Amino acid sequence: MAPLTSFRVGGNAKFYVEIKSLDELKEAIEYAKENKLDFYVLGGGTNLLVSDKGFDGLVIRIKMNELKVDGACLEIQAGVPLIKAINTAASAGLSGLEYLAGIPGTVGGAVRGNAGAYSCEICSAVKNVTAYDCETNKEVVIEGGLCDFSYRSSVFKKNKNLIVISTILELAPAKMEDIQEKTKETIVKRASMGLHGVKSAGSFFMNPTVADDKLKEEFSKEKGVAVRN
């Protein structure tokens, strides 16, 4: 598993398959069920630390990588690298993903974990998500507002049986030069933090959330910084 993760560590998987279509995904899931195997769906291999003992089951790597521009929307399969989606949007004059530049991994993983940076999260652009339901063995299309997106989470992260197949991102027209400049600035800023080109999962920690209004008020007074919900 080590070559498939950004940490470059981890033992072998008992079984491993790369899938490039929905039919292949269905076959892989059915094989796991028939042979009573645990399965793990792998995207870009970031935010993932694999034990040296490996994985005693089936690892399914999503390699579906079709990408299409349709007006102000991007139709993207789960295996497309996030940076490719960002660059495609920029070339098409579509804004909304610039501040996600430099985040490693695939679009499927970004949707599953509601990837974000600098107060921007991918959920703000999600029109809908097509997923495969392993319990019903059917495709389901879930509107963005029903994906239960929250800070670094979604219904797909909470429910292992829902595997992201593709998504439609709805973006805003803008000048290509402005989008590319914002994208470049974001990448430079992230690189300055020392996360570029090293064996890591990038910035994979989660910021703490505070529900107590009094504590928020005290923090704001002491630090002079407003608390973001």
mmCIF file of C-alpha atoms in Angstrom:
data_model
loop_
_atom_site.group_PDB
_atom_site.id
_atom_site.type_symbol
_atom_site.label_atom_id
_atom_site.label_comp_id
_atom_site.label_asym_id
_atom_site.label_seq_id
_atom_site.Cartn_x
_atom_site.Cartn_y
_atom_site.Cartn_z
ATOM 1 C CA MET A 1 0.000 0.000 0.000
ATOM 2 C CA ALA A 2 2.945 2.343 0.597
ATOM 3 C CA PRO A 3 3.340 3.484 -3.054
ATOM 4 C CA LEU A 4 -0.371 4.375 -3.137
ATOM 5 C CA THR A 5 -0.325 6.793 -0.192
ATOM 6 C CA SER A 6 1.217 10.227 0.267
ATOM 7 C CA PHE A 7 2.947 9.082 3.471
ATOM 8 C CA ARG A 8 4.620 6.255 1.499
ATOM 9 C CA VAL A 9 4.151 3.759 4.337
ATOM 10 C CA GLY A 10 1.942 0.718 4.865
ATOM 11 C CA GLY A 11 1.888 -3.030 4.308
ATOM 12 C CA ASN A 12 0.192 -5.037 1.573
ATOM 13 C CA ALA A 13 -3.510 -5.407 0.891
ATOM 14 C CA LYS A 14 -4.747 -8.993 0.669
ATOM 15 C CA PHE A 15 -6.603 -8.074 -2.536
ATOM 16 C CA TYR A 16 -6.314 -4.958 -4.685
ATOM 17 C CA VAL A 17 -8.213 -3.771 -7.752
ATOM 18 C CA GLU A 18 -8.363 -0.581 -9.820
ATOM 19 C CA ILE A 19 -11.769 0.237 -11.255
ATOM 20 C CA LYS A 20 -12.474 2.480 -14.236
ATOM 21 C CA SER A 21 -16.243 2.104 -14.583
ATOM 22 C CA LEU A 22 -19.380 1.654 -12.531
ATOM 23 C CA ASP A 23 -19.723 -1.940 -13.736
ATOM 24 C CA GLU A 24 -16.230 -2.733 -12.457
ATOM 25 C CA LEU A 25 -17.094 -1.147 -9.109
ATOM 26 C CA LYS A 26 -20.216 -3.293 -8.853
ATOM 27 C CA GLU A 27 -18.166 -6.418 -9.618
ATOM 28 C CA ALA A 28 -15.594 -5.531 -6.959
ATOM 29 C CA ILE A 29 -18.232 -4.923 -4.282
ATOM 30 C CA GLU A 30 -20.020 -8.154 -5.193
ATOM 31 C CA TYR A 31 -16.735 -10.079 -4.958
ATOM 32 C CA ALA A 32 -16.116 -8.664 -1.488
ATOM 33 C CA LYS A 33 -19.617 -9.603 -0.347
ATOM 34 C CA GLU A 34 -19.475 -13.124 -1.769
ATOM 35 C CA ASN A 35 -16.108 -13.786 -0.128
ATOM 36 C CA LYS A 36 -16.991 -12.034 3.141
ATOM 37 C CA LEU A 37 -14.163 -9.539 2.739
ATOM 38 C CA ASP A 38 -13.865 -6.120 4.279
ATOM 39 C CA PHE A 39 -13.309 -3.518 1.584
ATOM 40 C CA TYR A 40 -11.764 -0.071 1.536
ATOM 41 C CA VAL A 41 -12.303 2.505 -1.208
ATOM 42 C CA LEU A 42 -9.104 4.367 -2.083
ATOM 43 C CA GLY A 43 -8.795 7.609 -4.003
ATOM 44 C CA GLY A 44 -5.589 9.632 -4.104
ATOM 45 C CA GLY A 45 -4.178 8.021 -0.966
ATOM 46 C CA THR A 46 -3.943 11.252 1.038
ATOM 47 C CA ASN A 47 -5.191 11.665 4.619
ATOM 48 C CA LEU A 48 -4.495 7.945 4.950
ATOM 49 C CA LEU A 49 -2.051 6.144 7.228
ATOM 50 C CA VAL A 50 -1.841 2.394 6.574
ATOM 51 C CA SER A 51 -0.562 -0.061 9.167
ATOM 52 C CA ASP A 52 2.640 -1.965 8.412
ATOM 53 C CA LYS A 53 0.448 -5.062 8.781
ATOM 54 C CA GLY A 54 -1.451 -3.986 5.679
ATOM 55 C CA PHE A 55 -5.161 -4.538 5.068
ATOM 56 C CA ASP A 56 -6.761 -7.980 5.340
ATOM 57 C CA GLY A 57 -9.410 -7.358 2.707
ATOM 58 C CA LEU A 58 -10.064 -5.796 -0.692
ATOM 59 C CA VAL A 59 -8.757 -2.336 -1.539
ATOM 60 C CA ILE A 60 -10.741 -0.745 -4.372
ATOM 61 C CA ARG A 61 -8.952 2.144 -6.031
ATOM 62 C CA ILE A 62 -11.194 4.546 -7.935
ATOM 63 C CA LYS A 63 -9.651 5.352 -11.324
ATOM 64 C CA MET A 64 -12.728 6.741 -13.090
ATOM 65 C CA ASN A 65 -11.339 9.977 -14.500
ATOM 66 C CA GLU A 66 -13.712 11.562 -17.005
ATOM 67 C CA LEU A 67 -14.141 15.334 -16.836
ATOM 68 C CA LYS A 68 -16.439 17.552 -18.893
ATOM 69 C CA VAL A 69 -17.301 21.251 -18.951
ATOM 70 C CA ASP A 70 -20.993 21.993 -19.514
ATOM 71 C CA GLY A 71 -21.730 25.701 -19.417
ATOM 72 C CA ALA A 72 -20.960 26.907 -15.903
ATOM 73 C CA CYS A 73 -20.744 23.346 -14.578
ATOM 74 C CA LEU A 74 -18.031 20.733 -14.315
ATOM 75 C CA GLU A 75 -19.127 17.102 -14.551
ATOM 76 C CA ILE A 76 -16.366 15.160 -12.816
ATOM 77 C CA GLN A 77 -15.815 11.510 -11.995
ATOM 78 C CA ALA A 78 -14.458 10.618 -8.573
ATOM 79 C CA GLY A 79 -10.964 9.578 -9.682
ATOM 80 C CA VAL A 80 -10.060 12.921 -11.270
ATOM 81 C CA PRO A 81 -7.224 14.655 -9.361
ATOM 82 C CA LEU A 82 -8.547 17.766 -7.624
ATOM 83 C CA ILE A 83 -5.843 19.965 -9.157
ATOM 84 C CA LYS A 84 -6.893 18.828 -12.656
ATOM 85 C CA ALA A 85 -10.474 19.912 -11.933
ATOM 86 C CA ILE A 86 -9.228 23.275 -10.635
ATOM 87 C CA ASN A 87 -7.048 23.877 -13.707
ATOM 88 C CA THR A 88 -9.841 22.819 -16.070
ATOM 89 C CA ALA A 89 -12.223 25.248 -14.388
ATOM 90 C CA ALA A 90 -9.672 28.049 -14.678
ATOM 91 C CA SER A 91 -9.095 27.353 -18.388
ATOM 92 C CA ALA A 92 -12.862 27.466 -18.941
ATOM 93 C CA GLY A 93 -13.175 30.786 -17.104
ATOM 94 C CA LEU A 94 -15.068 29.263 -14.177
ATOM 95 C CA SER A 95 -14.393 30.501 -10.651
ATOM 96 C CA GLY A 96 -15.045 28.881 -7.283
ATOM 97 C CA LEU A 97 -12.275 26.340 -6.752
ATOM 98 C CA GLU A 98 -9.167 28.540 -6.654
ATOM 99 C CA TYR A 99 -8.674 28.389 -2.886
ATOM 100 C CA LEU A 100 -8.656 24.589 -2.974
ATOM 101 C CA ALA A 101 -5.508 24.609 -5.120
ATOM 102 C CA GLY A 102 -2.694 22.611 -3.581
ATOM 103 C CA ILE A 103 -4.970 20.263 -1.653
ATOM 104 C CA PRO A 104 -3.859 16.751 -2.648
ATOM 105 C CA GLY A 105 -6.113 13.876 -3.625
ATOM 106 C CA THR A 106 -9.051 13.259 -5.920
ATOM 107 C CA VAL A 107 -12.394 14.958 -6.447
ATOM 108 C CA GLY A 108 -14.182 11.974 -4.906
ATOM 109 C CA GLY A 109 -12.123 12.270 -1.747
ATOM 110 C CA ALA A 110 -12.606 16.037 -1.673
ATOM 111 C CA VAL A 111 -16.395 15.647 -1.837
ATOM 112 C CA ARG A 112 -16.413 12.853 0.755
ATOM 113 C CA GLY A 113 -14.387 14.916 3.226
ATOM 114 C CA ASN A 114 -15.762 18.319 2.183
ATOM 115 C CA ALA A 115 -12.245 19.561 1.501
ATOM 116 C CA GLY A 116 -11.567 23.203 2.145
ATOM 117 C CA ALA A 117 -9.060 25.931 2.882
ATOM 118 C CA TYR A 118 -9.063 29.664 3.557
ATOM 119 C CA SER A 119 -12.797 29.698 4.421
ATOM 120 C CA CYS A 120 -13.699 27.941 1.159
ATOM 121 C CA GLU A 121 -15.182 24.423 1.057
ATOM 122 C CA ILE A 122 -16.017 22.308 -1.966
ATOM 123 C CA CYS A 123 -19.614 21.886 -0.765
ATOM 124 C CA SER A 124 -20.323 25.483 -1.815
ATOM 125 C CA ALA A 125 -19.941 24.392 -5.453
ATOM 126 C CA VAL A 126 -21.599 20.951 -5.324
ATOM 127 C CA LYS A 127 -24.820 20.833 -7.340
ATOM 128 C CA ASN A 128 -25.297 17.098 -6.886
ATOM 129 C CA VAL A 129 -23.383 13.879 -6.272
ATOM 130 C CA THR A 130 -23.879 10.488 -7.891
ATOM 131 C CA ALA A 131 -23.015 7.626 -5.563
ATOM 132 C CA TYR A 132 -23.228 3.843 -5.538
ATOM 133 C CA ASP A 133 -25.223 2.420 -2.639
ATOM 134 C CA CYS A 134 -23.618 -0.888 -1.645
ATOM 135 C CA GLU A 135 -26.688 -1.931 0.349
ATOM 136 C CA THR A 136 -29.240 -1.529 -2.436
ATOM 137 C CA ASN A 137 -26.753 -2.074 -5.308
ATOM 138 C CA LYS A 138 -28.127 1.011 -7.040
ATOM 139 C CA GLU A 139 -26.909 4.396 -8.226
ATOM 140 C CA VAL A 140 -28.323 7.340 -6.315
ATOM 141 C CA VAL A 141 -28.184 11.037 -7.162
ATOM 142 C CA ILE A 142 -28.133 13.278 -4.099
ATOM 143 C CA GLU A 143 -28.640 17.026 -4.380
ATOM 144 C CA GLY A 144 -25.910 19.128 -2.808
ATOM 145 C CA GLY A 145 -28.169 20.440 -0.072
ATOM 146 C CA LEU A 146 -29.009 16.884 1.002
ATOM 147 C CA CYS A 147 -25.418 15.622 1.259
ATOM 148 C CA ASP A 148 -25.226 16.549 4.950
ATOM 149 C CA PHE A 149 -22.066 18.568 4.390
ATOM 150 C CA SER A 150 -20.370 19.900 7.500
ATOM 151 C CA TYR A 151 -16.829 20.742 8.542
ATOM 152 C CA ARG A 152 -14.661 18.093 6.808
ATOM 153 C CA SER A 153 -17.568 15.684 6.622
ATOM 154 C CA SER A 154 -20.535 14.553 4.535
ATOM 155 C CA VAL A 155 -23.092 11.776 4.314
ATOM 156 C CA PHE A 156 -20.546 9.823 2.244
ATOM 157 C CA LYS A 157 -18.011 9.914 5.068
ATOM 158 C CA LYS A 158 -20.613 8.911 7.639
ATOM 159 C CA ASN A 159 -22.051 6.066 5.559
ATOM 160 C CA LYS A 160 -19.458 3.615 4.208
ATOM 161 C CA ASN A 161 -22.043 2.090 1.885
ATOM 162 C CA LEU A 162 -22.294 5.276 -0.199
ATOM 163 C CA ILE A 163 -19.371 5.466 -2.629
ATOM 164 C CA VAL A 164 -18.917 8.698 -4.584
ATOM 165 C CA ILE A 165 -18.903 8.026 -8.340
ATOM 166 C CA SER A 166 -19.113 11.547 -9.729
ATOM 167 C CA THR A 167 -20.241 15.068 -8.983
ATOM 168 C CA ILE A 168 -21.464 18.165 -10.782
ATOM 169 C CA LEU A 169 -19.887 21.398 -9.575
ATOM 170 C CA GLU A 170 -21.690 24.641 -10.357
ATOM 171 C CA LEU A 171 -19.249 27.535 -10.711
ATOM 172 C CA ALA A 172 -19.295 31.221 -11.653
ATOM 173 C CA PRO A 173 -17.957 32.751 -14.884
ATOM 174 C CA ALA A 174 -14.945 35.034 -14.389
ATOM 175 C CA LYS A 175 -11.830 36.221 -16.197
ATOM 176 C CA MET A 176 -9.434 33.347 -16.776
ATOM 177 C CA GLU A 177 -6.430 35.509 -15.863
ATOM 178 C CA ASP A 178 -7.934 36.437 -12.476
ATOM 179 C CA ILE A 179 -8.762 32.805 -11.677
ATOM 180 C CA GLN A 180 -5.287 31.620 -12.622
ATOM 181 C CA GLU A 181 -3.692 34.354 -10.510
ATOM 182 C CA LYS A 182 -5.749 33.374 -7.439
ATOM 183 C CA THR A 183 -4.883 29.727 -8.017
ATOM 184 C CA LYS A 184 -1.177 30.531 -8.265
ATOM 185 C CA GLU A 185 -1.276 32.672 -5.109
ATOM 186 C CA THR A 186 -2.957 29.853 -3.184
ATOM 187 C CA ILE A 187 -0.387 27.271 -4.282
ATOM 188 C CA VAL A 188 2.508 29.594 -3.393
ATOM 189 C CA LYS A 189 0.996 30.257 0.033
ATOM 190 C CA ARG A 190 0.580 26.545 0.752
ATOM 191 C CA ALA A 191 4.091 25.783 -0.495
ATOM 192 C CA SER A 192 5.511 28.418 1.866
ATOM 193 C CA MET A 193 4.222 26.337 4.779
ATOM 194 C CA GLY A 194 6.633 23.556 3.877
ATOM 195 C CA LEU A 195 4.039 21.027 2.738
ATOM 196 C CA HIS A 196 5.043 20.881 -0.921
ATOM 197 C CA GLY A 197 7.008 17.888 -2.206
ATOM 198 C CA VAL A 198 7.333 16.082 1.125
ATOM 199 C CA LYS A 199 5.925 12.755 2.307
ATOM 200 C CA SER A 200 2.846 13.985 4.104
ATOM 201 C CA ALA A 201 -0.917 14.243 3.769
ATOM 202 C CA GLY A 202 -0.816 18.011 3.659
ATOM 203 C CA SER A 203 -2.749 19.877 6.342
ATOM 204 C CA PHE A 204 -4.981 17.056 7.532
ATOM 205 C CA PHE A 205 -5.829 18.208 11.053
ATOM 206 C CA MET A 206 -9.265 19.561 11.944
ATOM 207 C CA ASN A 207 -9.806 22.904 13.632
ATOM 208 C CA PRO A 208 -11.689 22.659 16.938
ATOM 209 C CA THR A 209 -15.309 23.769 16.991
ATOM 210 C CA VAL A 210 -16.788 25.662 19.930
ATOM 211 C CA ALA A 211 -20.506 25.680 20.709
ATOM 212 C CA ASP A 212 -20.402 27.783 23.888
ATOM 213 C CA ASP A 213 -21.348 31.389 22.993
ATOM 214 C CA LYS A 214 -19.783 32.790 26.172
ATOM 215 C CA LEU A 215 -16.468 31.099 25.411
ATOM 216 C CA LYS A 216 -16.568 32.470 21.864
ATOM 217 C CA GLU A 217 -17.136 35.977 23.214
ATOM 218 C CA GLU A 218 -14.246 35.689 25.684
ATOM 219 C CA PHE A 219 -11.920 34.431 22.951
ATOM 220 C CA SER A 220 -12.881 37.295 20.656
ATOM 221 C CA LYS A 221 -12.210 39.864 23.395
ATOM 222 C CA GLU A 222 -8.878 38.350 24.398
ATOM 223 C CA LYS A 223 -7.494 37.669 20.921
ATOM 224 C CA GLY A 224 -9.272 40.371 18.970
ATOM 225 C CA VAL A 225 -10.314 37.777 16.409
ATOM 226 C CA ALA A 226 -13.885 36.846 15.560
ATOM 227 C CA VAL A 227 -14.748 33.175 15.984
ATOM 228 C CA ARG A 228 -15.913 31.523 12.772
ATOM 229 C CA ASN A 229 -18.762 29.020 13.114
#
